[in-house]
Tab-separated table of C-alpha atoms in Angstrom:
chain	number	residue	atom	x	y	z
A	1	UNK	CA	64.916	-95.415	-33.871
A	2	UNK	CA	65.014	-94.428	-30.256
A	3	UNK	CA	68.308	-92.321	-30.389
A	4	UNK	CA	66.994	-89.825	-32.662
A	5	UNK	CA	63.644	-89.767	-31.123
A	6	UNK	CA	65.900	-88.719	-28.114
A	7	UNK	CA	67.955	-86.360	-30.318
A	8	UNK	CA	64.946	-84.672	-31.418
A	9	UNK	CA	64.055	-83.826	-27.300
A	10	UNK	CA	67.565	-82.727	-26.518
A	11	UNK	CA	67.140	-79.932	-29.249
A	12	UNK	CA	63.985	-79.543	-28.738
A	13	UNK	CA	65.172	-78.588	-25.154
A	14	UNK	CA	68.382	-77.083	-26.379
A	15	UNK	CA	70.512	-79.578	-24.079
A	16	UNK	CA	73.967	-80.082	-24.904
A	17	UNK	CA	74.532	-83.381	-26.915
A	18	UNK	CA	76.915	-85.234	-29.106
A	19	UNK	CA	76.117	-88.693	-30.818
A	20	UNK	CA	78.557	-90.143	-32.831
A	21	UNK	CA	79.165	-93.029	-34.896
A	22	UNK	CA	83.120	-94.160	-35.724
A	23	UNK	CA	84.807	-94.858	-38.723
A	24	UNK	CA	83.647	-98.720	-40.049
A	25	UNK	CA	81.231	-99.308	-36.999
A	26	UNK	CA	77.554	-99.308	-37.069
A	27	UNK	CA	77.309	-98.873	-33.677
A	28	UNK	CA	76.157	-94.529	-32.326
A	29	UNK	CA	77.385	-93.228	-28.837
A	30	UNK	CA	75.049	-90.614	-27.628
A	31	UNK	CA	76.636	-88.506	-24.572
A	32	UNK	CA	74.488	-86.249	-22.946
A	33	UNK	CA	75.570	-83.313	-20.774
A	34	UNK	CA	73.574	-82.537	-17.737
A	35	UNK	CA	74.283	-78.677	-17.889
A	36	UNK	CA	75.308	-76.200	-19.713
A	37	UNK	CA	78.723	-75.371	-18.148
A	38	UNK	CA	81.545	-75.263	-20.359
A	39	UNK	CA	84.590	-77.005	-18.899
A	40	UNK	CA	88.185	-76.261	-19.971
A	41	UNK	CA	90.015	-78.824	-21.940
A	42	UNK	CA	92.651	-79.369	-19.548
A	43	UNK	CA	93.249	-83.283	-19.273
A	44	UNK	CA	89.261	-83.834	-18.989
A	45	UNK	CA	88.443	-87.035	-19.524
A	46	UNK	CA	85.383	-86.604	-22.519
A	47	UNK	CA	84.199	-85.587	-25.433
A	48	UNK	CA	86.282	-82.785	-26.693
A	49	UNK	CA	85.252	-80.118	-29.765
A	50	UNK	CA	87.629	-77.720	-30.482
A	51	UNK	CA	88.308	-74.711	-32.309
A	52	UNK	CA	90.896	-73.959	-35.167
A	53	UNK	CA	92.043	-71.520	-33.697
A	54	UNK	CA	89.733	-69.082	-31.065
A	55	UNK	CA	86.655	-69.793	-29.770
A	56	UNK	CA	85.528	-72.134	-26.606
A	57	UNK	CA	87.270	-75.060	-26.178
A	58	UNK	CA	84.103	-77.651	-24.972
A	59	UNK	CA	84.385	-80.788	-23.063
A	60	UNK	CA	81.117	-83.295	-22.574
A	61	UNK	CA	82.650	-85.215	-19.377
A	62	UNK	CA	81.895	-88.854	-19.719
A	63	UNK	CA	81.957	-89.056	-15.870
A	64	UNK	CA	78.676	-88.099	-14.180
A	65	UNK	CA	76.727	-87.382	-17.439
A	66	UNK	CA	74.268	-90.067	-19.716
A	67	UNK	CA	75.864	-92.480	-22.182
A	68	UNK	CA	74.484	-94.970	-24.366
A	69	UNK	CA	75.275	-97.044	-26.991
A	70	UNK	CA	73.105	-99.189	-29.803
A	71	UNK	CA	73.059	-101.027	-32.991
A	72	UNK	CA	71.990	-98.754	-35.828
A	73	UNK	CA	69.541	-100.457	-38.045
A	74	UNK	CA	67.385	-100.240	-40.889
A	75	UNK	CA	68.153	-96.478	-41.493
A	76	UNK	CA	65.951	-95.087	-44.897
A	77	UNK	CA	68.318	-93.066	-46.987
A	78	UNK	CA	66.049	-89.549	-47.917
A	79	UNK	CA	66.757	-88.151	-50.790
A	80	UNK	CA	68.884	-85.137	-50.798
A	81	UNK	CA	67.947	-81.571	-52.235
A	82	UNK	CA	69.518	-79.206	-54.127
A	83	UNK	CA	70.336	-76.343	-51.986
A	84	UNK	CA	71.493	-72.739	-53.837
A	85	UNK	CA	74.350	-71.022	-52.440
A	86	UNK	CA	73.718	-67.484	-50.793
A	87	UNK	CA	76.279	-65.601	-53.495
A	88	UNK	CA	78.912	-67.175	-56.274
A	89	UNK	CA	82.142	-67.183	-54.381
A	90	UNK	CA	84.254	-67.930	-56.981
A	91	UNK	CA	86.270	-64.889	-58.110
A	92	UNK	CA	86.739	-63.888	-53.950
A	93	UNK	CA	88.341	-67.600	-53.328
A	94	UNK	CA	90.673	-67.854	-56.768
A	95	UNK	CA	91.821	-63.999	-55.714
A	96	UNK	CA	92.513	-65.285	-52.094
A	97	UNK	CA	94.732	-68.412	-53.995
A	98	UNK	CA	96.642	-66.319	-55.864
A	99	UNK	CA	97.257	-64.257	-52.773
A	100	UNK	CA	98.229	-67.572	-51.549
A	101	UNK	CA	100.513	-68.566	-54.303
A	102	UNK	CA	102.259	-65.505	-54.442
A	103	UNK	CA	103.163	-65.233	-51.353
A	104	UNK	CA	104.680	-68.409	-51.646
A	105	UNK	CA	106.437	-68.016	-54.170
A	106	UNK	CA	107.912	-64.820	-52.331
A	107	UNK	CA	109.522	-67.166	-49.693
A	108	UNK	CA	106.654	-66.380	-46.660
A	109	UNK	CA	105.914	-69.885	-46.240
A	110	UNK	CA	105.861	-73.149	-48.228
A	111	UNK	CA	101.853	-74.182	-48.256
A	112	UNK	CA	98.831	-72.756	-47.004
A	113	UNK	CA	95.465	-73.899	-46.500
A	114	UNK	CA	92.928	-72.110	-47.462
A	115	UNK	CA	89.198	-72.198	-47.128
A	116	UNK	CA	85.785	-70.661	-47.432
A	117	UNK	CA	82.279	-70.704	-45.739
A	118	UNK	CA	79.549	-71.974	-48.208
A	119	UNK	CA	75.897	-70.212	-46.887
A	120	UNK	CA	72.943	-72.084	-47.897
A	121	UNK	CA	69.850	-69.950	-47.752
A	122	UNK	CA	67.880	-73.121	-46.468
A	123	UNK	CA	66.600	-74.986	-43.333
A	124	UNK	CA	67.390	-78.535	-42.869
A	125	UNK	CA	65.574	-81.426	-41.096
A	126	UNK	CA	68.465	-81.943	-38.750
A	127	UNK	CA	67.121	-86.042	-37.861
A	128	UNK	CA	66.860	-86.814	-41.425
A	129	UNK	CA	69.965	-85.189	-42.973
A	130	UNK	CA	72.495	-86.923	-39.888
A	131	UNK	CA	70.895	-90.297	-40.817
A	132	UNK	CA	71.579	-89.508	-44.512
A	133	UNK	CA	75.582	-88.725	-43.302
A	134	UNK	CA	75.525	-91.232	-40.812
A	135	UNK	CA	74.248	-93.802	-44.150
A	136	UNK	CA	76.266	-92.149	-46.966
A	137	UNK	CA	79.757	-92.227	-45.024
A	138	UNK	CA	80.568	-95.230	-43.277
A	139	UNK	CA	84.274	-94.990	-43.379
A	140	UNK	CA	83.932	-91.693	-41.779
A	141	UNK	CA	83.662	-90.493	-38.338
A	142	UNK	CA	80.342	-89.233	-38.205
A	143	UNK	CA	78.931	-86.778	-35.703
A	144	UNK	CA	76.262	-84.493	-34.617
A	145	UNK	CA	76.848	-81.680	-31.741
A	146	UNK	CA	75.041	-79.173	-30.264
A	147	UNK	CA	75.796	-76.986	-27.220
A	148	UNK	CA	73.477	-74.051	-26.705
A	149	UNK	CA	76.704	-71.856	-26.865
A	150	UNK	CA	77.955	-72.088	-29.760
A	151	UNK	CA	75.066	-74.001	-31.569
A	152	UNK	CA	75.114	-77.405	-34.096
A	153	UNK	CA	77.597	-79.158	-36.211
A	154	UNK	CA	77.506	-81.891	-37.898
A	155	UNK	CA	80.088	-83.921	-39.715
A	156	UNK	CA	81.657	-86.675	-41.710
A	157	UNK	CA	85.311	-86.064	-41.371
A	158	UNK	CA	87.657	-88.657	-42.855
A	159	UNK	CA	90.937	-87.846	-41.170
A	160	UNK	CA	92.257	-88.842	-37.712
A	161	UNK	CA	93.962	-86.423	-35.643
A	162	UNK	CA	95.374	-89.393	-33.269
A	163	UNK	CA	94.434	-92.296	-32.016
A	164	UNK	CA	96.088	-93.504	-28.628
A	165	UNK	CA	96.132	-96.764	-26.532
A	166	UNK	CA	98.114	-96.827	-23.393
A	167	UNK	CA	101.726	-95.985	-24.709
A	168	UNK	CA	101.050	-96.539	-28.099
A	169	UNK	CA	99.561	-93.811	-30.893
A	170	UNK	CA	99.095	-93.699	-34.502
A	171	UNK	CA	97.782	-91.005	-36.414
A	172	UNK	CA	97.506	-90.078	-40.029
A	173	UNK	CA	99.120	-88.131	-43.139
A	174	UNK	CA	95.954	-87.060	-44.971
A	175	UNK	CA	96.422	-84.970	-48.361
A	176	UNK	CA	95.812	-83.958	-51.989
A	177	UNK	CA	92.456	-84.150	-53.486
A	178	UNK	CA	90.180	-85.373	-56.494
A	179	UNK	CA	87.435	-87.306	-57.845
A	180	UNK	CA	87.731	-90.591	-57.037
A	181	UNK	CA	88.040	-93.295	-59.679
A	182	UNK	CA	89.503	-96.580	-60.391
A	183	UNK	CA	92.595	-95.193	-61.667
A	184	UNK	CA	93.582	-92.742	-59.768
A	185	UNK	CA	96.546	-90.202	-61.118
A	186	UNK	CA	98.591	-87.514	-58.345
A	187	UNK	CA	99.742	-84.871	-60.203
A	188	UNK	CA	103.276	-83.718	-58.401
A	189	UNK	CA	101.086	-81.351	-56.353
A	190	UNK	CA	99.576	-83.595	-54.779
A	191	UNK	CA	102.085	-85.777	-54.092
A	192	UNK	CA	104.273	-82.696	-52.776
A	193	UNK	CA	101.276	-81.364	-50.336
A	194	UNK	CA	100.864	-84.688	-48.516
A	195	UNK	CA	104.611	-84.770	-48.250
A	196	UNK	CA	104.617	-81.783	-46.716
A	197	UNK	CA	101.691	-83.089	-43.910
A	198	UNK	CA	104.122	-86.696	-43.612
A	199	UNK	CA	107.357	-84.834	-42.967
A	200	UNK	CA	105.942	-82.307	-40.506
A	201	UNK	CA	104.450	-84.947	-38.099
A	202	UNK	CA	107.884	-86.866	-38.473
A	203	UNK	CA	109.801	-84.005	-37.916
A	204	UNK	CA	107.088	-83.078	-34.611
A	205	UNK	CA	108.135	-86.604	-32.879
A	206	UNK	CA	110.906	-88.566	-34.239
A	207	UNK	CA	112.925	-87.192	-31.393
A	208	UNK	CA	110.248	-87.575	-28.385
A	209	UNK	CA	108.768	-91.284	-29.084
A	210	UNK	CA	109.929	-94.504	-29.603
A	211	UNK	CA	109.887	-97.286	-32.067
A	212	UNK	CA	108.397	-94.326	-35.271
A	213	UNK	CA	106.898	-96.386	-38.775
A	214	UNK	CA	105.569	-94.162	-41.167
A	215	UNK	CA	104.195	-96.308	-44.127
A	216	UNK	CA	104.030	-95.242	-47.736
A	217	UNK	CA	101.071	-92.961	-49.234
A	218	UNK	CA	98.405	-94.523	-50.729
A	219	UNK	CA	95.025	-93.773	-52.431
A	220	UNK	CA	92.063	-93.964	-50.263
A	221	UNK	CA	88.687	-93.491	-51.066
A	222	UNK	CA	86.410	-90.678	-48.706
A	223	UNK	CA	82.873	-90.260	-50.216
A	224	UNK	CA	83.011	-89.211	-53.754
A	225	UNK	CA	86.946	-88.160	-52.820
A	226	UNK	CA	90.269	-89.363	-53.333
A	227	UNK	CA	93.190	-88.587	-51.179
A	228	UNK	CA	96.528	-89.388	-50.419
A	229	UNK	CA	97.275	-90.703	-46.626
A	230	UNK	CA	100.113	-91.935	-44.967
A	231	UNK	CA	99.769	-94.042	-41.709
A	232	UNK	CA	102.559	-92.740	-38.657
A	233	UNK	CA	102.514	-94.861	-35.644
A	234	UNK	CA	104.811	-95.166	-32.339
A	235	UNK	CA	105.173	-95.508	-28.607
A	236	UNK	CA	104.752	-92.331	-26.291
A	237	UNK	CA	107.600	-91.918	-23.955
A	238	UNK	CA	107.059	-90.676	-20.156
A	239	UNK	CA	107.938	-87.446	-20.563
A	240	UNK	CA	106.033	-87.165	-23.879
A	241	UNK	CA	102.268	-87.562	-23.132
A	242	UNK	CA	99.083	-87.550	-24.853
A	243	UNK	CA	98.429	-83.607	-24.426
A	244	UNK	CA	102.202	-83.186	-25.630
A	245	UNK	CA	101.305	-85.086	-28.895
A	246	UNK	CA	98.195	-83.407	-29.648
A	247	UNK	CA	99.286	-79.924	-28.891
A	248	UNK	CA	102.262	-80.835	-31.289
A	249	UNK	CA	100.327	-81.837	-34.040
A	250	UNK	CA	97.239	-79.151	-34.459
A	251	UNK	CA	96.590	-77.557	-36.703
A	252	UNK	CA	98.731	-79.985	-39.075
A	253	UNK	CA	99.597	-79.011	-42.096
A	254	UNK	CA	96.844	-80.601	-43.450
A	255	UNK	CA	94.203	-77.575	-42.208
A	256	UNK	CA	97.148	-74.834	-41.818
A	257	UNK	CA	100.208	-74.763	-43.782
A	258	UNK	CA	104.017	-74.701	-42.859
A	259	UNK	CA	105.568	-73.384	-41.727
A	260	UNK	CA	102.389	-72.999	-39.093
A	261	UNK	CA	102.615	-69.788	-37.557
A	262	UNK	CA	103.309	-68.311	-40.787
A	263	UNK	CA	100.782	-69.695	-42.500
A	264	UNK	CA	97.848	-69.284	-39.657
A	265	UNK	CA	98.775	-65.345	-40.190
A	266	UNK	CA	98.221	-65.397	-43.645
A	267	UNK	CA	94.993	-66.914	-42.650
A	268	UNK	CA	93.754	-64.985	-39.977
A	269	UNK	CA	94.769	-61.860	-42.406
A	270	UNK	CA	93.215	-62.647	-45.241
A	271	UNK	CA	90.217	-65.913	-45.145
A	272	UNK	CA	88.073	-62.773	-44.294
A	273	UNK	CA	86.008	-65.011	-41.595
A	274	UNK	CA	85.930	-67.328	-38.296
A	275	UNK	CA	86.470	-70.516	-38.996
A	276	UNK	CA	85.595	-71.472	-35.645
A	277	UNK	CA	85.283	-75.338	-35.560
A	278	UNK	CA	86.312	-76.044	-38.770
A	279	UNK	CA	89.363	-77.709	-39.248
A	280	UNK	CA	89.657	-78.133	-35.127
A	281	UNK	CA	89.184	-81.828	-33.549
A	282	UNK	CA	87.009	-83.411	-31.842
A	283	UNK	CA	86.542	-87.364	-30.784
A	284	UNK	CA	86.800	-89.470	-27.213
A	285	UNK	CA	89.689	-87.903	-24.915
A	286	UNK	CA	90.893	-89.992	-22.672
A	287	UNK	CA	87.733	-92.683	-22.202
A	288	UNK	CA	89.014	-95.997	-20.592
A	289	UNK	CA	92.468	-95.027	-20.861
A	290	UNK	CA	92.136	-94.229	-24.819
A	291	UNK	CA	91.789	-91.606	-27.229
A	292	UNK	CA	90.153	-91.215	-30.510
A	293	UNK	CA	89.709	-87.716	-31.684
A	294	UNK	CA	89.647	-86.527	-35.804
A	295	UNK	CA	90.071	-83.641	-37.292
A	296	UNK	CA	87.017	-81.340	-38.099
A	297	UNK	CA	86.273	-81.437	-41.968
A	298	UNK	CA	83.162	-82.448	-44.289
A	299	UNK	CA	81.479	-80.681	-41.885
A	300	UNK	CA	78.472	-78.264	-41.291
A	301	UNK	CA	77.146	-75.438	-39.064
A	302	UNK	CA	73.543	-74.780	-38.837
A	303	UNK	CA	73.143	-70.651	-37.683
A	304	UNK	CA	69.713	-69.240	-37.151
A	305	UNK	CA	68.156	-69.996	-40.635
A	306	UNK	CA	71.379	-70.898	-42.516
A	307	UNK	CA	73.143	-73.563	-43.102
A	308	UNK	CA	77.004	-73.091	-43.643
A	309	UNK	CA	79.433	-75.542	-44.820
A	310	UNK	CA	83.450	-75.372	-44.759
A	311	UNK	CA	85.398	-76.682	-47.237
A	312	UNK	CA	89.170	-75.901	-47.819
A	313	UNK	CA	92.202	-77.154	-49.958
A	314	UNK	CA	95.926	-76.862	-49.738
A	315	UNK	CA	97.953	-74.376	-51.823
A	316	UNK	CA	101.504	-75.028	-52.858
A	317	UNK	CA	103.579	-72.921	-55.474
A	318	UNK	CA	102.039	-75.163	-58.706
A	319	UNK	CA	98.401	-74.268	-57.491
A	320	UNK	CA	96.169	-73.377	-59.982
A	321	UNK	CA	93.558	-70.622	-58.292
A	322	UNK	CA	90.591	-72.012	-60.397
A	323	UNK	CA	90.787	-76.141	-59.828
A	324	UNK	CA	91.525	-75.072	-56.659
A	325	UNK	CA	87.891	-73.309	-56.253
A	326	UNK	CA	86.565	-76.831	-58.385
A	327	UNK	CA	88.257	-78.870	-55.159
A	328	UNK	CA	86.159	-76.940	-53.115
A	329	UNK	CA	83.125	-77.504	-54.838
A	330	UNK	CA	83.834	-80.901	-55.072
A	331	UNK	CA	84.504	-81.360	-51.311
A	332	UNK	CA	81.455	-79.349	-50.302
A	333	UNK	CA	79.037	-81.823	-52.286
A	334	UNK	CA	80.109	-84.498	-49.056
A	335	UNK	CA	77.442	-82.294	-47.314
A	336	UNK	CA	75.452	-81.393	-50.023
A	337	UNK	CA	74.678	-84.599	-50.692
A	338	UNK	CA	72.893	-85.564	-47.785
A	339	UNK	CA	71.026	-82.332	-46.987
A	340	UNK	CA	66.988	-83.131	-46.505
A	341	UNK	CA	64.901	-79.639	-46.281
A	342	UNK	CA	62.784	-79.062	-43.067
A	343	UNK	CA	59.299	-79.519	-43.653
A	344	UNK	CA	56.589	-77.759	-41.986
């Protein structure tokens, strides 16, 4: 296909990129930037990827660079490989959760999220492995990204930030975590951690927009995943924009903790790494008077010869340290499971 004959050039070339494909659509949007300057999030109409919580905040203006659209078609699922992690993390992450639990149980905060960085010893055939995603995931937002400043991601997150028309928004709850099945059971939890997510948006805007539903939780399937996700919808007012809304929701709950600042120290103190993109947003700001942008999870950074991939879960007072380390396993094998080796 044309696009990722393209793609291929652009890296090749190490010009800054972004093709994307949205949840249920077959259809990619490939934005090309036609330098390498980064531009300050400040209203920009574009493509925006950003950060947690440091790092560069990037914009790809639509305005006076290439976009194009097609129909994807025909893509040939490779088959994935089995990758081997660069050291067993397991006994680091369950001591971080009981860090985590015990300092809620102490009164510091009520959840945290907590995460790791997964380092696969391995190079990857970047084409192959985003048509794999871009195949495997269709409910997801599915990207690939590269800026020759901070380097590639690529993703296959299945939670909306916002989504804004006009006056009008919606945006999601997302929560809790396991295998998906048929029959699926939320332990109290679970239940309680995507509470947490539904009553901190709530509490964010009930006061500042108009006309506020908030549906009930219900099970929704993401790749071999099961969560919990509430739908939250409304009417901006004029003195509560979109920038106001975004800035009042990240990081939710859902990638932090609560109370937030609280729980951001705990993980700035103690995660032991940058998270850099993971768990920030990124999506369409502002294109033809709308906005689309999702949170950054299921998602991937290829560094020099590694690969590393980000996967978190959310810690409450019943946690228990070591199905909290199998959630992480389980969430990582979204990007496992698509990974195709380079081949010289």
């Amino acid at each position: 296909m044309q696009v990722f004959q393209g793609i291929n050039t652009f890296l090749s070339e190490k010009k800054a990129f972004v093709c994307y494909v949205k949840p249920n659509e077959n259809v990619w949007n490939l934005l090309v930037h036609q330098n390498d300057e980064i531009i300050d999030f400040i209203g920009q109409a574009g493509f925006v990827f950003m950060p947690f919580h440091e790092g560069k905040e990037i914009v790809i203006p639509f305005e006076g660079n290439f976009f194009s659209q097609g129909n994807i078609e025909n893509l040939e699922k490779k088959s994935a490989e089995n990758f081997i992690s660069e050291s067993n993390q397991k006994e680091t992450f369950e001591d971080l959760v009981s860090k985590g639990v015990s300092a809620i149980q102490q009164g510091e905060f009520d959840k945290v999220v907590l995460s790791r960085r997964i380092v696969l010893k391995d190079q990857i055939s970047i084409i192959e492995t985003f048509q794999n995603l871009i195949s495997t995931y269709p409910t997801a937002f599915r990207y690939l990204f590269f800026h020759p400043k901070i380097g590639l991601w690529m993703g296959a997150t299945p939670e909306q930030l916002v989504k804004i028309n006009q006056n009008q928004f919606e945006t999601v709850a997302l929560a809790g975590t396991q295998l998906y099945s048929e029959n699926v059971i939320w332990a109290t939890k679970e239940i309680e951690e995507q509470q947490f997510v539904t009553d901190y948006i709530v509490t964010k805007v009930k006061d500042k927009v108009n006309n506020l539903i908030v549906s009930d939780a219900k099970t929704v399937a993401a790749g071999n995943l099961a969560h919990l996700k509430s739908f939250i919808s409304g009417e901006l007012t004029p003195d509560f924009q979109a920038n106001d809304l975004i800035k009042a929701l990240h990081p939710t709950p859902a990638v932090c903790g609560l109370p937030k600042e609280q729980a951001i120290d705990f993980i700035l103190k103690n995660e032991g790494y940058n998270r850099k993109y993971y768990a920030g947003f990124l999506g369409e700001y502002n294109k033809n008077n709308q906005t689309d942008l999702f949170v950054n999870l299921r998602c991937l950074e290829v560094e020099n010869d590694v690969v590393n991939i980000y996967v978190g879960c959310g810690i409450t007072k019943d946690s228990n340290p070591e199905k909290e380390f199998i959630e992480t396993e389980n969430k990582s094998m979204t990007m496992r499971n698509v990974l195709v080796s380079k081949t010289f």
